PDB file of C-alpha atoms and ligand atoms in Angstrom:
ATOM      1  CA  MET Q   1     107.385  44.945  97.320  1.00 68.00           C
ATOM      2  CA  ILE Q   2     107.728  41.335  98.183  1.00 78.00           C
ATOM      3  CA  GLN Q   3     110.931  39.918  97.704  1.00 79.00           C
ATOM      4  CA  TRP Q   4     110.151  36.290  96.630  1.00 82.00           C
ATOM      5  CA  THR Q   5     113.538  34.924  96.082  1.00 82.00           C
ATOM      6  CA  TYR Q   6     115.589  36.294  98.966  1.00 88.00           C
ATOM      7  CA  ALA Q   7     118.229  33.825 100.223  1.00 88.00           C
ATOM      8  CA  PRO Q   8     119.907  34.030 103.909  1.00 89.00           C
ATOM      9  CA  SER Q   9     123.802  34.612 103.812  1.00 87.00           C
ATOM     10  CA  ARG Q  10     125.992  31.714 102.983  1.00 85.00           C
ATOM     11  CA  LEU Q  11     129.253  33.558 104.235  1.00 87.00           C
ATOM     12  CA  PRO Q  12     131.246  31.987 106.865  1.00 85.00           C
ATOM     13  CA  PRO Q  13     130.372  34.593 109.436  1.00 84.00           C
ATOM     14  CA  ALA Q  14     126.676  33.796 108.884  1.00 88.00           C
ATOM     15  CA  LYS Q  15     127.451  29.880 108.917  1.00 86.00           C
ATOM     16  CA  VAL Q  16     129.399  30.244 112.216  1.00 85.00           C
ATOM     17  CA  GLN Q  17     126.457  32.183 113.892  1.00 87.00           C
ATOM     18  CA  ARG Q  18     124.049  29.850 112.772  1.00 87.00           C
ATOM     19  CA  ARG Q  19     125.663  26.828 114.214  1.00 84.00           C
ATOM     20  CA  VAL Q  20     126.291  28.508 117.487  1.00 84.00           C
ATOM     21  CA  VAL Q  21     122.533  29.773 117.487  1.00 87.00           C
ATOM     22  CA  GLN Q  22     121.655  26.041 117.092  1.00 85.00           C
ATOM     23  CA  TRP Q  23     123.400  24.753 119.733  1.00 84.00           C
ATOM     24  CA  ARG Q  24     122.306  27.257 122.469  1.00 88.00           C
ATOM     25  CA  LYS Q  25     119.066  26.205 123.399  1.00 90.00           C
ATOM     26  CA  ALA Q  26     116.592  28.808 124.531  1.00 91.00           C
ATOM     27  CA  CYS Q  27     113.503  27.125 125.921  1.00 94.00           C
ATOM     28  CA  GLN Q  28     114.878  23.494 126.947  1.00 93.00           C
ATOM     29  CA  ALA Q  29     111.941  20.940 126.558  1.00 95.00           C
ATOM     30  CA  ASP Q  30     112.137  17.246 127.480  1.00 96.00           C
ATOM     31  CA  VAL Q  31     110.406  15.545 124.348  1.00 97.00           C
ATOM     32  CA  ALA Q  32     109.112  11.841 125.077  1.00 97.00           C
ATOM     33  CA  PRO Q  33     105.599  11.087 123.548  1.00 98.00           C
ATOM     34  CA  ASP Q  34     104.237   7.370 124.114  1.00 97.00           C
ATOM     35  CA  ARG Q  35     104.250   7.254 120.614  1.00 98.00           C
ATOM     36  CA  PRO Q  36     105.906   8.526 117.679  1.00 98.00           C
ATOM     37  CA  VAL Q  37     104.532  11.795 116.552  1.00 98.00           C
ATOM     38  CA  ILE Q  38     104.437  13.143 112.776  1.00 98.00           C
ATOM     39  CA  SER Q  39     104.004  16.895 112.053  1.00 98.00           C
ATOM     40  CA  PHE Q  40     103.500  17.792 108.593  1.00 98.00           C
ATOM     41  CA  THR Q  41     104.057  21.295 107.984  1.00 98.00           C
ATOM     42  CA  PHE Q  42     103.605  23.845 105.311  1.00 98.00           C
ATOM     43  CA  ASP Q  43     105.421  27.116 105.002  1.00 98.00           C
ATOM     44  CA  ASP Q  44     104.173  30.950 103.623  1.00 97.00           C
ATOM     45  CA  PHE Q  45     102.130  29.053 102.287  1.00 97.00           C
ATOM     46  CA  PRO Q  46     100.647  28.496  98.931  1.00 98.00           C
ATOM     47  CA  LYS Q  47      97.048  27.049  98.388  1.00 98.00           C
ATOM     48  CA  SER Q  48      98.066  23.937  96.888  1.00 98.00           C
ATOM     49  CA  ALA Q  49      99.217  23.054 100.340  1.00 98.00           C
ATOM     50  CA  LEU Q  50      95.742  21.931 100.777  1.00 98.00           C
ATOM     51  CA  ASN Q  51      96.257  18.939  98.901  1.00 98.00           C
ATOM     52  CA  GLY Q  52      99.021  18.199 101.634  1.00 98.00           C
ATOM     53  CA  ALA Q  53      95.790  18.640 104.266  1.00 98.00           C
ATOM     54  CA  ASP Q  54      93.897  16.031 102.239  1.00 98.00           C
ATOM     55  CA  ILE Q  55      96.499  13.743 102.417  1.00 98.00           C
ATOM     56  CA  VAL Q  56      97.346  14.049 105.808  1.00 98.00           C
ATOM     57  CA  GLU Q  57      93.430  14.067 106.548  1.00 98.00           C
ATOM     58  CA  LYS Q  58      93.177  10.887 104.519  1.00 98.00           C
ATOM     59  CA  HIS Q  59      95.219   8.955 107.278  1.00 98.00           C
ATOM     60  CA  GLY Q  60      93.521  10.105 110.033  1.00 98.00           C
ATOM     61  CA  GLY Q  61      95.879  13.487 110.899  1.00 98.00           C
ATOM     62  CA  ARG Q  62      95.929  16.965 110.938  1.00 98.00           C
ATOM     63  CA  ALA Q  63      98.777  19.279 109.769  1.00 98.00           C
ATOM     64  CA  GLY Q  64     100.292  22.626 110.266  1.00 98.00           C
ATOM     65  CA  PHE Q  65      99.982  25.399 108.120  1.00 98.00           C
ATOM     66  CA  TYR Q  66     102.577  28.850 108.791  1.00 98.00           C
ATOM     67  CA  ALA Q  67     101.097  31.761 107.364  1.00 98.00           C
ATOM     68  CA  CYS Q  68     103.179  34.791 106.293  1.00 98.00           C
ATOM     69  CA  THR Q  69     100.610  37.303 105.711  1.00 98.00           C
ATOM     70  CA  SER Q  70     101.867  39.802 103.403  1.00 97.00           C
ATOM     71  CA  PHE Q  71     101.460  37.028 101.219  1.00 97.00           C
ATOM     72  CA  ILE Q  72      97.835  37.127 101.605  1.00 97.00           C
ATOM     73  CA  GLY Q  73      95.949  36.930  98.064  1.00 95.00           C
ATOM     74  CA  GLN Q  74      99.312  37.047  96.383  1.00 96.00           C
ATOM     75  CA  ARG Q  75     100.570  35.494  93.472  1.00 95.00           C
ATOM     76  CA  SER Q  76     104.187  34.068  93.944  1.00 93.00           C
ATOM     77  CA  PRO Q  77     106.341  33.731  90.756  1.00 91.00           C
ATOM     78  CA  VAL Q  78     107.625  30.718  92.306  1.00 89.00           C
ATOM     79  CA  MET Q  79     104.904  29.050  94.455  1.00 92.00           C
ATOM     80  CA  GLY Q  80     102.087  30.165  92.430  1.00 92.00           C
ATOM     81  CA  GLU Q  81      98.547  31.268  94.478  1.00 96.00           C
ATOM     82  CA  MET Q  82      98.803  31.852  97.975  1.00 97.00           C
ATOM     83  CA  PHE Q  83      96.440  31.481 100.908  1.00 98.00           C
ATOM     84  CA  ASP Q  84      93.819  33.808 101.772  1.00 97.00           C
ATOM     85  CA  GLY Q  85      91.186  34.421 104.571  1.00 96.00           C
ATOM     86  CA  ALA Q  86      89.017  31.611 102.861  1.00 97.00           C
ATOM     87  CA  THR Q  87      91.835  29.509 102.917  1.00 97.00           C
ATOM     88  CA  LEU Q  88      92.386  29.665 106.536  1.00 98.00           C
ATOM     89  CA  ALA Q  89      88.972  29.352 107.485  1.00 97.00           C
ATOM     90  CA  GLU Q  90      88.543  26.424 105.607  1.00 98.00           C
ATOM     91  CA  LEU Q  91      91.781  24.659 107.308  1.00 98.00           C
ATOM     92  CA  ARG Q  92      90.443  25.459 110.514  1.00 97.00           C
ATOM     93  CA  ALA Q  93      87.067  24.145 110.159  1.00 97.00           C
ATOM     94  CA  ARG Q  94      88.932  20.640 108.866  1.00 98.00           C
ATOM     95  CA  GLY Q  95      90.850  20.894 112.165  1.00 98.00           C
ATOM     96  CA  HIS Q  96      94.384  21.902 111.030  1.00 98.00           C
ATOM     97  CA  GLU Q  97      96.546  24.327 112.613  1.00 98.00           C
ATOM     98  CA  ILE Q  98      97.326  27.946 111.144  1.00 98.00           C
ATOM     99  CA  GLY Q  99     100.975  29.084 112.669  1.00 98.00           C
ATOM    100  CA  ALA Q 100     102.702  32.551 112.527  1.00 98.00           C
ATOM    101  CA  HIS Q 101     105.519  32.974 110.019  1.00 98.00           C
ATOM    102  CA  THR Q 102     106.375  36.528 110.389  1.00 98.00           C
ATOM    103  CA  HIS Q 103     104.557  39.276 108.356  1.00 98.00           C
ATOM    104  CA  THR Q 104     107.214  40.137 105.501  1.00 97.00           C
ATOM    105  CA  HIS Q 105     108.952  36.641 105.772  1.00 97.00           C
ATOM    106  CA  LEU Q 106     111.778  38.116 107.802  1.00 97.00           C
ATOM    107  CA  ASP Q 107     115.079  36.745 108.197  1.00 96.00           C
ATOM    108  CA  CYS Q 108     115.477  36.902 111.786  1.00 96.00           C
ATOM    109  CA  ALA Q 109     119.129  36.382 112.124  1.00 95.00           C
ATOM    110  CA  ARG Q 110     119.723  39.575 110.241  1.00 94.00           C
ATOM    111  CA  ALA Q 111     117.177  41.686 112.189  1.00 95.00           C
ATOM    112  CA  ARG Q 112     117.203  43.411 115.475  1.00 96.00           C
ATOM    113  CA  LEU Q 113     115.022  41.797 118.272  1.00 97.00           C
ATOM    114  CA  GLY Q 114     112.690  44.836 118.378  1.00 97.00           C
ATOM    115  CA  ALA Q 115     112.126  44.328 114.739  1.00 97.00           C
ATOM    116  CA  VAL Q 116     111.497  40.625 114.922  1.00 97.00           C
ATOM    117  CA  GLU Q 117     109.050  41.620 117.713  1.00 97.00           C
ATOM    118  CA  ARG Q 118     107.130  44.065 115.495  1.00 97.00           C
ATOM    119  CA  ASP Q 119     107.066  41.847 112.403  1.00 98.00           C
ATOM    120  CA  ILE Q 120     105.600  39.115 114.213  1.00 98.00           C
ATOM    121  CA  GLY Q 121     103.107  41.214 115.984  1.00 97.00           C
ATOM    122  CA  GLU Q 122     101.982  42.470 112.610  1.00 98.00           C
ATOM    123  CA  ASN Q 123     101.624  38.926 111.694  1.00 98.00           C
ATOM    124  CA  LEU Q 124      99.600  38.403 114.425  1.00 97.00           C
ATOM    125  CA  VAL Q 125      97.326  41.308 114.097  1.00 97.00           C
ATOM    126  CA  ALA Q 126      96.807  40.552 110.320  1.00 97.00           C
ATOM    127  CA  LEU Q 127      95.865  36.627 110.907  1.00 97.00           C
ATOM    128  CA  SER Q 128      93.054  38.198 113.260  1.00 96.00           C
ATOM    129  CA  GLU Q 129      92.242  40.777 110.765  1.00 96.00           C
ATOM    130  CA  THR Q 130      91.380  37.734 108.318  1.00 95.00           C
ATOM    131  CA  GLY Q 131      88.770  36.740 110.861  1.00 93.00           C
ATOM    132  CA  HIS Q 132      91.361  34.262 112.350  1.00 94.00           C
ATOM    133  CA  ASP Q 133      90.399  34.726 116.076  1.00 90.00           C
ATOM    134  CA  GLU Q 134      92.165  31.583 117.788  1.00 92.00           C
ATOM    135  CA  THR Q 135      95.092  32.053 119.822  1.00 95.00           C
ATOM    136  CA  VAL Q 136      98.211  31.323 117.674  1.00 98.00           C
ATOM    137  CA  SER Q 137     100.607  29.192 119.307  1.00 97.00           C
ATOM    138  CA  ALA Q 138     102.940  27.655 116.420  1.00 98.00           C
ATOM    139  CA  PHE Q 139     105.747  29.809 114.870  1.00 98.00           C
ATOM    140  CA  ALA Q 140     108.228  28.852 111.909  1.00 98.00           C
ATOM    141  CA  PHE Q 141     111.228  30.987 111.683  1.00 98.00           C
ATOM    142  CA  PRO Q 142     111.423  31.900 107.690  1.00 98.00           C
ATOM    143  CA  TYR Q 143     114.459  30.308 105.981  1.00 96.00           C
ATOM    144  CA  GLY Q 144     114.828  28.647 109.482  1.00 96.00           C
ATOM    145  CA  GLU Q 145     117.195  31.574 110.335  1.00 96.00           C
ATOM    146  CA  THR Q 146     117.248  32.971 114.011  1.00 96.00           C
ATOM    147  CA  THR Q 147     119.143  34.219 117.049  1.00 96.00           C
ATOM    148  CA  TYR Q 148     119.311  33.322 120.347  1.00 96.00           C
ATOM    149  CA  SER Q 149     117.291  36.391 121.591  1.00 96.00           C
ATOM    150  CA  ALA Q 150     114.776  35.950 118.834  1.00 97.00           C
ATOM    151  CA  LYS Q 151     114.596  32.075 120.203  1.00 97.00           C
ATOM    152  CA  ARG Q 152     113.829  33.298 123.830  1.00 97.00           C
ATOM    153  CA  TRP Q 153     111.187  35.644 122.701  1.00 97.00           C
ATOM    154  CA  VAL Q 154     109.344  33.062 120.568  1.00 97.00           C
ATOM    155  CA  GLY Q 155     109.391  30.885 123.193  1.00 96.00           C
ATOM    156  CA  GLU Q 156     107.681  33.363 125.304  1.00 96.00           C
ATOM    157  CA  VAL Q 157     104.806  34.034 122.964  1.00 97.00           C
ATOM    158  CA  PHE Q 158     104.618  30.736 121.230  1.00 97.00           C
ATOM    159  CA  VAL Q 159     104.423  26.981 122.463  1.00 97.00           C
ATOM    160  CA  THR Q 160     106.753  25.814 119.599  1.00 98.00           C
ATOM    161  CA  GLY Q 161     108.969  27.418 117.144  1.00 98.00           C
ATOM    162  CA  ARG Q 162     110.049  25.263 114.150  1.00 98.00           C
ATOM    163  CA  GLY Q 163     113.529  25.720 112.405  1.00 97.00           C
ATOM    164  CA  ILE Q 164     114.577  23.863 109.418  1.00 96.00           C
ATOM    165  CA  LEU Q 165     117.285  21.919 110.747  1.00 94.00           C
ATOM    166  CA  PRO Q 166     117.276  18.279 109.912  1.00 96.00           C
ATOM    167  CA  GLY Q 167     116.715  15.536 112.388  1.00 97.00           C
ATOM    168  CA  VAL Q 168     114.161  14.275 114.448  1.00 98.00           C
ATOM    169  CA  ASN Q 169     113.070  15.639 118.029  1.00 98.00           C
ATOM    170  CA  ILE Q 170     113.584  13.599 121.119  1.00 98.00           C
ATOM    171  CA  GLY Q 171     114.983  14.134 124.889  1.00 97.00           C
ATOM    172  CA  GLU Q 172     116.538  17.237 125.682  1.00 96.00           C
ATOM    173  CA  CYS Q 173     115.241  19.714 122.594  1.00 96.00           C
ATOM    174  CA  ASP Q 174     114.846  23.186 122.282  1.00 97.00           C
ATOM    175  CA  ARG Q 175     110.965  23.969 121.708  1.00 97.00           C
ATOM    176  CA  SER Q 176     111.765  27.210 120.227  1.00 97.00           C
ATOM    177  CA  GLN Q 177     113.986  25.893 117.313  1.00 97.00           C
ATOM    178  CA  LEU Q 178     112.476  22.371 116.523  1.00 98.00           C
ATOM    179  CA  ARG Q 179     114.131  20.091 114.044  1.00 98.00           C
ATOM    180  CA  ALA Q 180     112.324  19.409 110.607  1.00 98.00           C
ATOM    181  CA  VAL Q 181     113.175  17.734 107.476  1.00 98.00           C
ATOM    182  CA  GLU Q 182     112.299  19.213 104.072  1.00 98.00           C
ATOM    183  CA  LEU Q 183     110.061  17.404 101.678  1.00 98.00           C
ATOM    184  CA  GLY Q 184     111.019  17.920  98.078  1.00 98.00           C
ATOM    185  CA  GLY Q 185     110.823  16.618  94.576  1.00 97.00           C
ATOM    186  CA  THR Q 186     114.397  14.575  94.149  1.00 97.00           C
ATOM    187  CA  ALA Q 187     115.370  11.051  95.091  1.00 97.00           C
ATOM    188  CA  MET Q 188     117.565  12.485  97.843  1.00 97.00           C
ATOM    189  CA  HIS Q 189     114.833  14.417  99.656  1.00 98.00           C
ATOM    190  CA  ARG Q 190     112.910  11.031  99.695  1.00 98.00           C
ATOM    191  CA  ARG Q 191     115.713   9.334 100.814  1.00 98.00           C
ATOM    192  CA  ARG Q 192     116.056  11.318 103.915  1.00 98.00           C
ATOM    193  CA  ALA Q 193     112.328  11.531 104.708  1.00 98.00           C
ATOM    194  CA  LEU Q 194     112.114   7.722 104.720  1.00 98.00           C
ATOM    195  CA  ALA Q 195     115.162   7.493 107.015  1.00 98.00           C
ATOM    196  CA  ALA Q 196     114.024  10.269 109.147  1.00 98.00           C
ATOM    197  CA  LEU Q 197     110.398   8.867 109.451  1.00 98.00           C
ATOM    198  CA  LYS Q 198     112.246   5.236 110.512  1.00 98.00           C
ATOM    199  CA  THR Q 199     114.154   6.901 112.872  1.00 98.00           C
ATOM    200  CA  ALA Q 200     111.120   8.776 114.515  1.00 98.00           C
ATOM    201  CA  ILE Q 201     109.153   5.461 114.581  1.00 98.00           C
ATOM    202  CA  ASP Q 202     111.925   3.306 116.144  1.00 98.00           C
ATOM    203  CA  ALA Q 203     112.806   6.232 118.708  1.00 98.00           C
ATOM    204  CA  LYS Q 204     109.451   7.130 119.439  1.00 98.00           C
ATOM    205  CA  ALA Q 205     110.115  10.651 118.349  1.00 98.00           C
ATOM    206  CA  TRP Q 206     108.646  13.532 117.181  1.00 98.00           C
ATOM    207  CA  LEU Q 207     109.300  14.620 113.376  1.00 98.00           C
ATOM    208  CA  PHE Q 208     108.261  17.415 111.697  1.00 98.00           C
ATOM    209  CA  PHE Q 209     108.365  17.462 107.731  1.00 98.00           C
ATOM    210  CA  PHE Q 210     108.043  20.712 105.847  1.00 98.00           C
ATOM    211  CA  THR Q 211     107.371  22.056 102.582  1.00 98.00           C
ATOM    212  CA  HIS Q 212     105.504  24.648 100.425  1.00 98.00           C
ATOM    213  CA  ASP Q 213     103.349  23.894  97.217  1.00 97.00           C
ATOM    214  CA  VAL Q 214     101.788  20.233  96.810  1.00 98.00           C
ATOM    215  CA  GLY Q 215     101.228  18.549  93.557  1.00 97.00           C
ATOM    216  CA  ARG Q 216     101.919  16.306  90.849  1.00 96.00           C
ATOM    217  CA  THR Q 217     104.617  18.624  89.646  1.00 94.00           C
ATOM    218  CA  PRO Q 218     105.771  20.809  92.633  1.00 96.00           C
ATOM    219  CA  THR Q 219     107.966  23.432  92.242  1.00 95.00           C
ATOM    220  CA  ASN Q 220     111.556  23.269  93.583  1.00 94.00           C
ATOM    221  CA  TYR Q 221     110.272  24.632  97.143  1.00 95.00           C
ATOM    222  CA  GLY Q 222     107.236  21.890  97.009  1.00 97.00           C
ATOM    223  CA  ALA Q 223     107.196  18.112  97.464  1.00 98.00           C
ATOM    224  CA  PRO Q 224     105.322  15.519  95.092  1.00 98.00           C
ATOM    225  CA  ALA Q 225     101.825  14.397  96.316  1.00 98.00           C
ATOM    226  CA  ASP Q 226     103.001  10.856  96.383  1.00 98.00           C
ATOM    227  CA  LEU Q 227     105.728  11.632  98.444  1.00 98.00           C
ATOM    228  CA  LEU Q 228     103.474  12.610 101.155  1.00 98.00           C
ATOM    229  CA  GLU Q 229     100.976   9.999 100.623  1.00 98.00           C
ATOM    230  CA  GLU Q 230     104.044   7.519 101.024  1.00 98.00           C
ATOM    231  CA  LEU Q 231     105.088   9.183 103.961  1.00 98.00           C
ATOM    232  CA  ALA Q 232     101.751   9.663 105.592  1.00 98.00           C
ATOM    233  CA  GLN Q 233     100.377   6.198 105.111  1.00 98.00           C
ATOM    234  CA  ARG Q 234     103.842   4.655 106.663  1.00 98.00           C
ATOM    235  CA  ALA Q 235     103.509   7.104 109.614  1.00 98.00           C
ATOM    236  CA  ALA Q 236      99.886   5.985 109.978  1.00 98.00           C
ATOM    237  CA  GLU Q 237     100.301   2.303 109.681  1.00 98.00           C
ATOM    238  CA  SER Q 238     103.496   2.234 111.934  1.00 98.00           C
ATOM    239  CA  GLY Q 239     100.974   3.791 114.878  1.00 97.00           C
ATOM    240  CA  ALA Q 240     102.351   7.230 114.711  1.00 98.00           C
ATOM    241  CA  VAL Q 241     100.316  10.060 115.634  1.00 98.00           C
ATOM    242  CA  LEU Q 242      99.771  12.610 112.404  1.00 98.00           C
ATOM    243  CA  ALA Q 243      99.454  15.839 114.593  1.00 98.00           C
ATOM    244  CA  ALA Q 244      99.425  19.737 114.116  1.00 98.00           C
ATOM    245  CA  PRO Q 245     102.280  21.424 115.992  1.00 98.00           C
ATOM    246  CA  THR Q 246     100.642  22.282 119.027  1.00 98.00           C
ATOM    247  CA  PHE Q 247      98.800  19.079 119.480  1.00 98.00           C
ATOM    248  CA  GLY Q 248     102.339  17.305 119.002  1.00 98.00           C
ATOM    249  CA  ALA Q 249     103.634  19.424 121.716  1.00 98.00           C
ATOM    250  CA  VAL Q 250     100.952  18.090 124.265  1.00 97.00           C
ATOM    251  CA  LEU Q 251     101.672  14.615 122.936  1.00 98.00           C
ATOM    252  CA  SER Q 252     105.636  15.167 123.305  1.00 97.00           C
ATOM    253  CA  GLY Q 253     104.988  16.576 126.904  1.00 96.00           C
ATOM    254  CA  VAL Q 254     106.343  19.787 125.933  1.00 93.00           C
ATOM    255  CA  MET Q 255     103.162  21.497 126.926  1.00 81.00           C
ATOM    256  CA  ASP Q 256     100.114  20.013 129.287  1.00 63.00           C
TER     257      ASP Q 256
HETATM  258 ZN1   ZN D   1     108.732  30.544 104.592  1.00 77.52          ZN
END
């Protein structure tokens, strides 16, 4: 049974643990791109995220799609129709990157390391069973939730692990918990996204945006197409590279 509406703990012990984990870098990396790098990413992911691929491509870039494989071919009551094998093949043919996102949308802060490893292993096997035979080198933690040991392991298996702590990535970063700014439908989301983009352009940083569905009337988990359009256009005009996560890691000097 898929849990479509699970939410991580908001109790004080979980908050404290989250803070400790965020400051403990598991895989230190020096992020120093020559040009700002903007990575648009889509989690889980609903088929409407392809609208995001269209927009990023229109501005000369490619994006990242983190696939939670227990969602394949399912219909989410919150985000609509989810990706399937054909979606992955199309994205790959168009030059976008498919990343891992666990098989069961696991809260990696609440699971033992062995369970995290098994779930991600299952995720990778399920991806290859859909015909996706490329090496998967990008990962995003569901809910952004993780532990130090999970970050260590993810850093060994993947080039990048993306979290959901807001901010840009520049200088000494944890490549297994890269920061990311959420895109959504409110004025606050737009304000924060534009501010982060300006910071990234000024500092020549690596900025991740993340969302789920994309459309004219997105769900509470998604982003309006016109916000993506505005951000992608501004980023491209500023000379930033709109790069999928692993290419972003190359451009940022995190991976050669
Ligand atoms: Zn997710």
